[in-house]
Amino acid sequence: MAITPNLAPVPTRAPAVATAGRAGTPLGTDRVRLTGGLLHDWQRRNRVVTVPHVVREVRQAGNLDNFRRLHDPAVGDYRGRYPFLDTDVYKTLEGIAYELGREPADEGEAAELETARDFFEESVALIERAQRADGYLGTFYQSPQSPKEPWQDLSWGHEMYNLGHLAQAAVAASRQLGDRRLLDVAARFADLVVERYGPDGEPAYCGHPEVEMALVELARETGDRRYLEQARLFVERRGAGTLEHTIFAADYFQDAVPLRELGSVTGHAVRMVYLAAGATDVALETDDDALLAHLEHLWDDMVARKSYLTGGIGSRHSDEAFGDRFELPAERAYAETCAAIGTAQWGWRLFLATGRADVLDHVERVLHNAYAVGLSEDGAAFFYDNPLQRRPDHEQRSGAEKDGELLRRAWFGCPCCPPNVVRWTSELQDHLAVADDDSLTLALYASAAIDSPALDVDVTTDLPWDGRVTVRVRRAADGPTTLALRVPAWADGATAAVDGEPVSELPADGWLRLTRTWAPGATVVLDLPMPVRAVTAHPHLDAARGSAAVLRGPLVYCVEQQDSPAPVDDLLLAAEDVPRLVVDEDHPWRVLRGDLAVAPPSGDDPYPPLGATAPTTHRAPVALVPYALWGNREVGAMRVFLRTS
């Protein structure tokens, strides 16, 4: 089914975040194309497996029926436990817009894209028809059987959260397909919000932040500055305490104090990072340096004291929230997959605003660990929460019973993560590079063809498995231009060469800037050392004290029980063991192989005397797998942090 109504002549193909910042302007899908490597493989899996899977689950769960029933009562009652399930359709449409905007690589991709196109067309038609004349759109509250009226429950109704995801899907469809139908729907809904909650309206805000960054992007796409002002108002108002704080206290909603006075990230983790991402957008668009500086403080505090080694955030299951500083229990880590996506969204915007390489280092860690672990290797099952340890009798919340084992789930009652994975994976190329008239900056590394005003280049790399990045110039503007490459903090001893000539010194700020008059064929090789290394925990991080974790490049590793003949809880990691761990280059997961000491408890006393140690009985061969790939086989115990004594 062809997409025909309301088409713009030519899609802009602009990226998900289309603005100029200190770092440069992000390059969209017309300028960046993944050509190979891990992220390319992720996108193909997304296209041929995850998107069709999510489309089937959304249909079966009744999300489309919730739109359909507004004009056909015979469809039945509203389906689902939550009033915000429209967002699952919107997030799926955002990802599909990107996939439909790309040429299929083969017949298999083409067939799956036709299924996605049918879903897109059906959904857009239902969404257009469901919108009220005043612009309101929310299938739960539009129902005659709804227990509440629209706008009656801002804390939990999530109506503006719905608008946020609708607007992001609409912007994606406009930019990737030239299709403005959803953009018209989103603009009418946003106009209603501006009328009701704008400068002359009720000084209220949504209980779940997200609409802020969407309104900023809607302003960028439409040129209507009212949407930017509305986003600014929502950011400034939060913390006034006007939400009804039921079930959880004000901190949960980031509603105890204004954002500018918040000392540390707090409350529901996804809400917090969505709010911070939107606030960063606002600071960037309004040149609010004070707000930006405070957001940098919140980011730095989060990374240093409230983030897991994987980049995951959220240590409390009860309210899906941040805990206190250094409250990071491994086996109780919540580390929601959506929170990883929200962290990356915030980090990308903060990089655009500041140009900081270390912010991208953390985004890279999130991408390859906290985010990647949320999806199974086959692309059709998901983790909602992502612990760093699984005991033999641990009942992980994400697990689904299957043959007596706990595995990833195909879907959830609150299925926010699967469609979020769809859209983020489809947009990966939007976060690789930024440029201006005389420079190109490579922010995150993947094999890709990248075009910019200053330089067109081909990037080849096998990261995160191998640390070599090769950049070959295809076209160069006349005169001197700058190619900037990020040197991650983990790459101690990195080296670079231009056409075989070594670069004498790499700078300390994380950026290798090469300025010269480039010629087609010029080649830059950046070698990022990736030895196996181990880290311990901050002394205040009680849950991981006396233990260490293994990393290589940006990857965090873990031990699963099936890869150790001894119980994983009995393994000891000593400093001298680390350099002996060898990468198995023939294994698709590049597992690390070695042998570790085994020290089972010497008795049943849960509290032995100080100074008592368990004797080492023997050494056992083990394999450590990338944390992102755990739980893809039979499920047993797993540990990221291993005992050191």
XYZ file of C-alpha atoms in Angstrom:
645
model
C 0.000 0.000 0.000
C 1.622 3.252 -1.066
C 1.850 6.284 1.190
C 0.154 8.979 -0.861
C -1.844 11.570 1.121
C -0.340 14.897 2.137
C 3.185 14.268 0.875
C 5.816 16.979 0.910
C 7.741 17.143 -2.397
C 11.009 15.928 -0.883
C 11.617 14.630 2.655
C 14.262 16.561 4.567
C 15.701 13.315 5.984
C 16.810 15.382 8.979
C 17.838 13.516 12.150
C 15.734 12.949 15.245
C 17.383 15.960 16.915
C 17.709 18.651 14.264
C 19.524 21.630 15.694
C 22.909 23.297 15.717
C 24.864 23.254 18.949
C 28.362 23.955 20.091
C 29.393 20.511 18.820
C 27.906 21.075 15.353
C 24.753 19.992 13.533
C 23.725 16.324 13.553
C 23.604 14.599 10.182
C 20.443 12.795 9.117
C 19.688 9.690 7.116
C 20.417 11.483 3.845
C 23.991 12.019 5.081
C 24.763 8.925 7.192
C 24.243 5.307 6.160
C 25.381 2.308 8.178
C 27.327 -0.019 5.891
C 28.478 -2.883 8.110
C 29.414 -3.989 11.595
C 27.394 -4.418 14.760
C 25.065 -1.407 14.501
C 24.307 -2.271 10.881
C 23.456 -5.810 11.993
C 21.239 -4.404 14.740
C 19.312 -2.347 12.210
C 18.816 -5.285 9.873
C 17.570 -7.406 12.782
C 15.277 -4.544 13.737
C 13.873 -4.390 10.207
C 13.317 -8.094 9.601
C 12.569 -9.379 13.123
C 11.866 -6.788 15.821
C 9.586 -4.471 13.857
C 7.352 -7.322 12.584
C 7.314 -8.833 16.070
C 6.304 -5.557 17.728
C 3.658 -4.907 15.067
C 2.106 -8.315 15.761
C 2.178 -7.785 19.524
C 0.677 -4.286 19.293
C -2.149 -5.668 17.169
C -2.759 -8.617 19.500
C -2.662 -6.419 22.594
C -5.485 -4.302 21.203
C -3.714 -0.956 20.883
C -5.143 -0.322 17.428
C -8.545 -1.537 18.554
C -8.506 1.195 21.192
C -8.485 3.741 18.369
C -10.956 1.756 16.255
C -13.548 1.380 19.010
C -14.090 5.142 19.220
C -16.062 4.855 15.965
C -17.067 1.215 16.197
C -18.453 0.260 19.634
C -18.748 -3.342 18.476
C -14.969 -3.628 18.858
C -15.468 -3.808 22.619
C -14.014 -2.143 25.682
C -10.682 -0.407 26.048
C -7.935 -3.007 26.202
C -4.919 -2.760 28.486
C -4.139 -1.920 32.095
C -2.873 1.612 31.529
C -4.272 4.834 30.040
C -1.142 5.593 28.003
C -0.986 2.606 25.639
C -1.455 4.834 22.593
C 2.259 5.573 22.936
C 3.164 2.035 21.928
C 1.609 2.692 18.542
C 3.360 6.058 18.254
C 6.818 4.747 19.124
C 6.390 1.884 16.693
C 5.362 4.326 13.960
C 8.422 6.460 14.656
C 10.696 3.503 14.056
C 8.732 2.347 11.024
C 9.010 5.803 9.437
C 12.787 5.417 9.467
C 12.660 1.899 8.109
C 10.286 2.835 5.297
C 12.582 5.695 4.395
C 15.443 3.278 3.678
C 15.812 1.147 0.596
C 15.447 -2.563 1.403
C 18.646 -4.555 1.009
C 16.951 -7.693 -0.340
C 13.611 -9.358 -0.963
C 13.305 -10.458 2.650
C 13.599 -6.899 3.896
C 11.211 -5.687 1.210
C 8.546 -8.182 2.278
C 8.807 -7.210 5.945
C 8.681 -3.526 5.036
C 5.392 -4.075 3.237
C 3.947 -5.485 6.452
C 5.268 -2.457 8.315
C 3.832 -0.139 5.642
C 0.375 -1.703 6.036
C 0.565 -1.136 9.798
C 1.684 2.444 9.246
C -1.205 3.214 6.894
C -3.821 1.558 9.074
C -2.540 3.292 12.194
C -2.371 6.755 10.663
C -5.925 6.446 9.351
C -7.203 5.350 12.769
C -5.307 8.116 14.560
C -6.643 10.801 12.228
C -10.199 9.586 12.680
C -9.893 9.293 16.474
C -8.800 12.891 17.073
C -11.526 15.111 18.491
C -12.488 18.340 16.788
C -10.694 20.375 19.477
C -7.448 18.451 18.877
C -7.609 16.150 21.911
C -6.404 12.593 21.351
C -6.311 9.887 24.021
C -8.253 6.692 23.497
C -8.562 5.887 27.200
C -10.171 9.192 28.167
C -12.190 9.565 24.966
C -14.107 6.430 25.838
C -17.643 6.957 27.170
C -16.790 4.283 29.746
C -13.711 6.131 31.040
C -13.746 6.567 34.838
C -12.330 10.081 34.491
C -12.607 13.050 32.192
C -9.716 14.253 30.033
C -7.133 16.310 31.939
C -8.601 15.184 35.268
C -5.544 13.141 36.330
C -2.338 14.833 35.197
C -0.242 12.729 37.594
C -1.125 9.380 36.048
C -3.165 10.128 32.932
C -0.090 10.695 30.770
C -2.045 12.593 28.112
C 0.863 14.920 27.340
C 3.249 11.983 27.480
C 1.068 10.530 24.716
C 1.365 13.808 22.816
C 5.141 13.684 23.136
C 5.465 10.312 21.472
C 2.874 11.253 18.852
C 4.857 14.389 18.004
C 8.120 12.457 17.702
C 6.485 9.931 15.391
C 4.987 12.773 13.383
C 8.327 14.537 13.000
C 9.952 11.271 11.917
C 7.253 10.657 9.294
C 7.610 14.193 7.987
C 11.393 14.067 7.783
C 11.876 10.514 6.566
C 8.842 10.091 4.304
C 7.619 13.585 3.530
C 4.299 12.505 5.062
C 2.699 15.310 7.115
C -0.508 13.572 8.163
C 0.661 12.756 11.678
C 2.345 16.166 11.898
C -1.028 17.829 11.349
C -2.579 15.645 14.052
C 0.244 16.366 16.491
C 0.123 20.106 15.806
C -3.618 20.243 16.524
C -3.115 18.366 19.789
C -0.175 20.609 20.697
C -2.257 23.692 19.898
C -4.853 22.489 22.386
C -2.157 22.015 25.034
C -0.791 25.519 24.378
C -4.288 26.954 24.682
C -5.006 25.095 27.911
C -1.587 25.178 29.612
C 0.241 27.974 27.815
C 1.323 31.386 29.166
C -2.295 32.429 29.720
C -3.569 29.032 30.779
C -3.452 26.720 33.771
C 0.115 26.497 35.203
C 0.157 22.695 35.192
C 2.282 19.921 33.669
C 2.248 16.199 32.974
C 3.153 13.660 35.630
C 5.423 11.846 33.173
C 7.919 14.137 31.409
C 8.570 13.455 27.728
C 6.495 16.055 25.953
C 9.168 18.690 26.587
C 11.748 17.382 24.121
C 8.979 16.477 21.664
C 7.567 20.015 21.710
C 11.024 21.438 21.057
C 11.423 19.134 18.055
C 7.935 20.028 16.871
C 8.967 23.681 16.996
C 12.104 22.891 15.005
C 10.095 21.050 12.370
C 7.184 23.482 12.031
C 8.889 26.762 12.889
C 6.150 27.479 15.450
C 7.950 28.965 18.474
C 4.859 28.544 20.661
C 5.793 24.895 21.080
C 9.274 25.809 22.288
C 7.794 28.266 24.776
C 5.393 25.590 26.009
C 8.291 23.202 26.557
C 10.130 25.916 28.490
C 7.069 26.519 30.664
C 6.741 22.832 31.478
C 10.429 22.651 32.464
C 10.217 25.758 34.652
C 6.931 24.820 36.318
C 7.951 21.329 37.404
C 8.747 21.222 41.078
C 5.933 23.570 42.047
C 4.198 20.635 43.701
C 0.935 20.996 41.792
C 0.695 17.332 40.824
C -1.414 15.066 42.992
C 1.228 12.854 44.603
C -0.674 9.627 44.959
C 1.024 6.247 45.416
C 4.486 7.883 45.467
C 5.863 11.057 46.978
C 6.763 14.243 45.119
C 10.355 13.147 44.450
C 9.074 10.327 42.274
C 7.578 12.888 39.883
C 10.586 15.275 40.110
C 8.031 17.580 41.707
C 9.532 18.361 45.119
C 11.731 21.281 44.033
C 12.242 23.141 40.748
C 14.650 21.506 38.334
C 17.140 24.335 38.752
C 17.312 23.565 42.469
C 17.538 19.791 42.178
C 20.778 18.636 43.775
C 20.882 15.220 42.149
C 18.859 13.140 39.713
C 15.981 11.652 41.635
C 12.726 9.760 41.406
C 11.460 7.581 38.579
C 14.526 7.129 36.395
C 12.857 7.271 32.975
C 10.899 10.386 33.889
C 14.052 12.058 35.172
C 16.176 11.544 32.080
C 13.304 12.428 29.747
C 12.843 15.652 31.698
C 16.560 16.389 31.583
C 16.704 15.705 27.841
C 13.856 18.139 27.219
C 15.402 20.715 29.514
C 18.695 20.413 27.628
C 16.807 21.053 24.386
C 15.230 24.133 25.953
C 18.562 25.402 27.276
C 20.141 24.963 23.854
C 17.343 26.717 21.961
C 17.003 29.613 24.412
C 20.729 30.118 25.144
C 20.081 29.492 28.843
C 23.645 28.928 30.029
C 22.655 28.709 33.699
C 20.184 25.904 33.043
C 22.708 24.109 30.851
C 25.389 24.337 33.538
C 22.998 22.849 36.093
C 22.096 20.025 33.745
C 25.801 19.289 33.294
C 26.102 19.074 37.086
C 23.171 16.645 37.253
C 24.666 14.524 34.471
C 28.099 14.375 36.090
C 26.616 13.460 39.457
C 24.477 10.749 37.855
C 27.389 9.218 35.944
C 29.725 9.276 38.945
C 27.342 8.209 41.707
C 24.036 6.884 40.403
C 24.907 4.866 37.299
C 25.759 1.201 37.109
C 28.952 0.028 35.443
C 26.833 -0.802 32.397
C 25.443 2.726 32.219
C 22.092 1.523 33.517
C 20.145 3.719 35.932
C 17.472 3.043 38.511
C 18.287 0.936 41.562
C 14.862 0.584 43.178
C 12.228 -1.814 41.909
C 9.442 -0.398 44.061
C 9.215 2.871 42.144
C 11.577 2.253 39.207
C 13.665 5.012 40.664
C 17.124 6.281 41.402
C 18.324 5.489 44.882
C 20.750 7.435 47.009
C 24.251 8.123 45.773
C 26.140 4.805 45.485
C 22.968 2.806 46.150
C 23.643 0.410 43.292
C 22.839 -3.195 44.256
C 23.825 -5.552 41.456
C 21.168 -8.239 41.863
C 18.409 -5.676 42.471
C 19.394 -3.303 39.698
C 16.290 -2.097 37.930
C 18.178 -0.390 35.094
C 15.115 -0.281 32.860
C 15.752 -0.551 29.136
C 13.720 2.620 28.553
C 15.943 4.399 31.073
C 18.992 3.441 29.015
C 17.360 4.960 25.937
C 16.443 8.080 27.899
C 20.017 8.387 29.159
C 21.324 8.192 25.597
C 18.774 10.776 24.460
C 19.877 13.159 27.209
C 23.553 12.473 26.633
C 23.301 13.159 22.898
C 21.624 16.499 23.515
C 24.161 17.401 26.183
C 26.973 16.596 23.762
C 25.397 18.809 21.101
C 25.173 21.643 23.612
C 28.662 21.288 25.091
C 30.869 19.290 22.726
C 32.086 17.139 25.639
C 33.730 13.888 24.575
C 33.306 12.298 28.008
C 29.528 12.598 27.687
C 29.751 10.515 24.519
C 31.971 7.995 26.318
C 29.069 7.338 28.663
C 26.538 7.230 25.827
C 28.766 4.638 24.166
C 28.823 2.575 27.361
C 25.045 2.746 27.599
C 24.643 1.772 23.939
C 26.747 -1.379 24.128
C 25.643 -2.538 27.565
C 22.565 -1.101 29.306
C 20.700 -0.664 26.024
C 21.917 -3.695 24.078
C 21.061 -6.124 26.882
C 17.378 -5.193 26.620
C 16.882 -7.203 23.419
C 17.516 -10.905 22.857
C 20.016 -11.998 20.258
C 17.197 -13.210 18.018
C 15.470 -9.818 18.201
C 12.090 -10.997 19.469
C 12.257 -10.939 23.283
C 13.029 -8.216 25.794
C 14.243 -7.423 29.262
C 12.371 -4.654 31.066
C 14.789 -4.499 33.996
C 18.452 -5.434 33.717
C 20.238 -6.675 36.853
C 23.998 -7.137 37.010
C 23.683 -10.352 38.974
C 21.338 -13.298 38.953
C 21.411 -15.774 41.792
C 20.472 -19.400 41.127
C 17.071 -18.819 42.737
C 16.619 -15.231 41.546
C 13.228 -14.294 40.108
C 13.980 -11.460 37.756
C 10.941 -9.315 37.111
C 11.408 -9.371 33.350
C 11.456 -13.160 33.269
C 8.687 -15.223 31.729
C 8.073 -18.825 32.659
C 9.131 -21.181 29.916
C 9.947 -24.800 30.632
C 10.621 -23.849 34.224
C 13.210 -21.209 33.342
C 13.081 -17.441 33.401
C 13.798 -15.816 30.066
C 13.193 -12.522 28.306
C 9.578 -11.786 27.497
C 7.974 -11.313 24.116
C 5.736 -8.554 25.531
C 4.701 -6.841 28.756
C 1.568 -5.507 30.388
C 3.306 -2.140 30.285
C 5.119 -2.628 26.967
C 7.033 0.646 26.837
C 10.430 -0.962 26.183
C 9.879 -3.025 22.984
C 8.625 -0.165 20.769
C 11.242 2.092 22.333
C 13.899 -0.376 21.167
C 12.373 -0.313 17.685
C 12.576 3.444 17.326
C 16.005 3.895 18.917
C 17.591 1.169 16.802
C 16.117 2.691 13.657
C 17.702 6.052 14.552
C 21.222 4.906 15.418
C 22.778 6.603 12.373
C 21.430 9.959 13.595
C 23.886 9.814 16.505
C 27.160 9.078 14.745
C 28.346 12.438 13.434
C 27.926 16.212 13.543
C 29.263 18.786 11.136
C 29.436 22.433 10.116
C 30.739 24.168 7.025
C 34.386 23.451 7.756
C 34.457 20.417 10.075
C 33.200 16.877 10.489
C 33.106 15.277 13.954
C 32.804 11.530 14.434
C 30.990 11.109 17.728
C 30.210 7.383 17.926
C 31.923 4.772 15.796
C 30.351 2.400 13.302
C 31.054 1.425 9.718
C 29.229 4.075 7.725
C 29.222 6.296 4.671
C 29.048 9.894 5.914
C 28.538 13.025 3.826
C 28.937 16.565 5.158
C 29.576 20.051 3.781
C 33.285 19.799 4.570
C 34.085 16.132 3.996
C 32.552 12.947 2.667
C 34.116 9.906 4.298
C 33.797 6.149 4.606
C 34.308 4.819 8.120
C 35.288 1.189 8.617
C 35.518 -0.394 12.046
C 34.680 -3.588 13.894
C 34.027 -1.857 17.204
C 33.231 -2.927 19.855
C 35.134 -6.125 18.998
C 38.235 -4.446 17.591
C 39.664 -0.994 18.284
C 40.801 0.070 14.811
C 38.851 2.865 13.111
C 39.719 3.685 9.488
C 38.422 6.860 7.863
C 38.871 7.310 4.115
C 38.084 10.639 2.469
C 35.832 10.418 -0.619
C 35.369 14.138 -1.197
C 36.774 17.258 0.407
C 35.864 20.931 0.219
C 38.484 23.344 -1.028
C 40.796 24.721 1.623
C 41.554 23.561 5.181
C 38.870 21.553 6.984
C 38.871 19.705 10.290
C 38.191 16.038 10.899
C 37.615 15.411 14.610
C 37.669 11.905 16.071
C 36.693 11.002 19.616
C 39.351 9.184 21.624
C 37.459 7.331 24.396
C 38.816 7.500 27.919
C 39.041 3.683 27.950
C 41.532 3.760 25.023
C 44.702 4.446 26.994
C 47.672 4.634 24.623
C 45.635 5.350 21.484
C 47.599 6.162 18.328
C 46.703 7.677 14.984
C 48.220 8.064 11.548
C 47.322 10.048 8.435
C 48.341 8.362 5.193
C 50.774 6.277 7.199
C 52.375 9.244 8.986
C 51.964 9.018 12.787
C 50.170 11.816 14.585
C 52.621 13.046 17.194
C 50.335 13.784 20.107
C 46.729 13.085 20.985
C 44.970 15.847 22.965
C 43.720 15.432 26.498
C 40.126 16.595 25.962
C 39.065 13.413 24.168
C 39.189 14.844 20.633
C 41.772 14.262 17.926
C 41.393 17.247 15.592
C 43.091 16.988 12.228
C 43.003 20.223 10.221
C 44.392 20.289 6.701
C 43.469 20.476 3.050
C 42.212 16.986 2.418
C 42.309 15.116 -0.861
C 40.154 12.187 -1.967
C 41.783 8.933 -0.913
C 43.401 10.371 2.213
C 43.187 7.835 5.020
C 43.200 8.248 8.793
C 43.718 5.216 11.017
C 42.859 5.528 14.703
C 43.968 2.601 16.853
C 42.167 2.333 20.174
C 43.847 -0.235 22.452
C 41.406 -2.748 23.900
C 43.241 -4.831 26.481
C 41.217 -6.780 28.992
C 41.018 -4.694 32.151
C 39.329 -4.926 35.521
C 37.784 -2.288 37.764
C 36.732 -2.292 41.383
C 33.947 -0.309 43.002
C 34.051 2.998 44.841
C 34.422 2.322 48.587
C 30.999 3.845 49.234
C 29.364 1.413 46.796
C 28.673 -1.172 49.465
C 26.962 -3.677 47.169
C 30.120 -4.228 45.105
C 32.792 -3.754 47.770
C 35.440 -6.464 47.668
C 34.703 -7.368 44.077
C 35.805 -6.471 40.566
C 34.398 -6.509 37.052
C 36.016 -7.207 33.701
C 35.815 -4.866 30.714
C 37.291 -4.644 27.252
C 36.880 -1.443 25.285
C 33.332 -0.224 25.958
C 32.066 -3.720 26.787
C 31.258 -4.990 30.265
C 31.606 -8.764 30.697
C 29.927 -11.255 33.006
C 30.106 -14.951 33.872
C 27.075 -17.147 33.256
C 26.801 -20.422 35.102
C 26.908 -22.532 31.952
C 30.399 -21.172 31.267
C 31.845 -22.159 34.619
C 32.113 -25.645 36.146
C 32.185 -24.011 39.578
C 29.351 -21.900 41.032
C 29.831 -18.341 39.829
C 29.484 -17.089 43.407
C 32.621 -19.077 44.324
C 34.890 -17.627 41.627
C 37.725 -15.302 42.605
C 39.203 -12.680 40.289
C 42.773 -11.669 41.117
C 44.748 -8.870 39.477
C 47.161 -11.337 37.925
C 44.248 -13.215 36.292
C 43.150 -10.254 34.197
C 45.974 -10.132 31.609
C 45.676 -13.914 31.216
C 42.115 -13.652 29.931
C 42.262 -14.232 26.184
C 39.771 -13.084 23.565
C 38.323 -16.001 21.604
C 38.322 -14.392 18.153
C 36.515 -17.397 16.663
C 33.521 -16.986 18.951
C 30.786 -14.666 17.617
C 30.518 -13.063 21.070
C 34.305 -12.669 21.467
C 34.157 -14.367 24.863
C 37.120 -14.067 27.216
C 38.644 -17.398 28.226
C 40.853 -18.149 31.211
C 40.852 -19.893 34.543
C 39.992 -18.458 37.936
C 40.437 -19.616 41.489
C 37.498 -21.257 43.210
C 36.863 -20.557 46.894
C 33.591 -22.040 48.156
C 32.403 -21.076 51.656
C 34.232 -23.002 54.342
C 31.130 -23.417 56.443
C 27.506 -22.506 56.922
C 28.128 -19.586 59.271
C 26.595 -16.540 57.542
C 28.742 -14.216 59.650
C 32.226 -15.699 60.121
C 34.776 -13.910 62.332
C 36.727 -10.996 60.911
C 39.851 -12.297 59.202
C 38.393 -15.666 58.291
C 38.853 -16.466 54.606
C 37.569 -19.219 52.396
C 40.492 -21.356 51.192
C 41.068 -21.644 47.475
C 40.399 -25.239 46.510
C 41.285 -25.293 42.812
C 41.182 -23.330 39.584
C 38.453 -23.688 36.992
C 38.290 -22.786 33.299
C 35.707 -20.084 32.635
C 34.440 -17.951 29.788
C 33.203 -14.419 30.266
C 30.556 -13.176 27.828
C 29.568 -9.603 26.990
C 26.937 -8.539 29.508
C 24.650 -7.443 26.675
C 24.395 -11.068 25.513
C 23.671 -12.840 28.771
C 20.421 -14.784 29.082
C 20.315 -15.924 25.445
C 20.902 -19.565 26.349
C 19.671 -21.690 29.237
C 19.292 -19.376 32.176
C 21.214 -19.788 35.395
C 23.255 -17.702 37.747
C 25.141 -14.696 36.366
C 27.569 -12.175 37.819
C 29.220 -9.012 36.550
C 31.120 -8.318 39.775
C 33.319 -11.227 40.929
C 34.834 -11.640 44.367
C 38.431 -10.556 44.768
C 39.096 -12.149 48.138
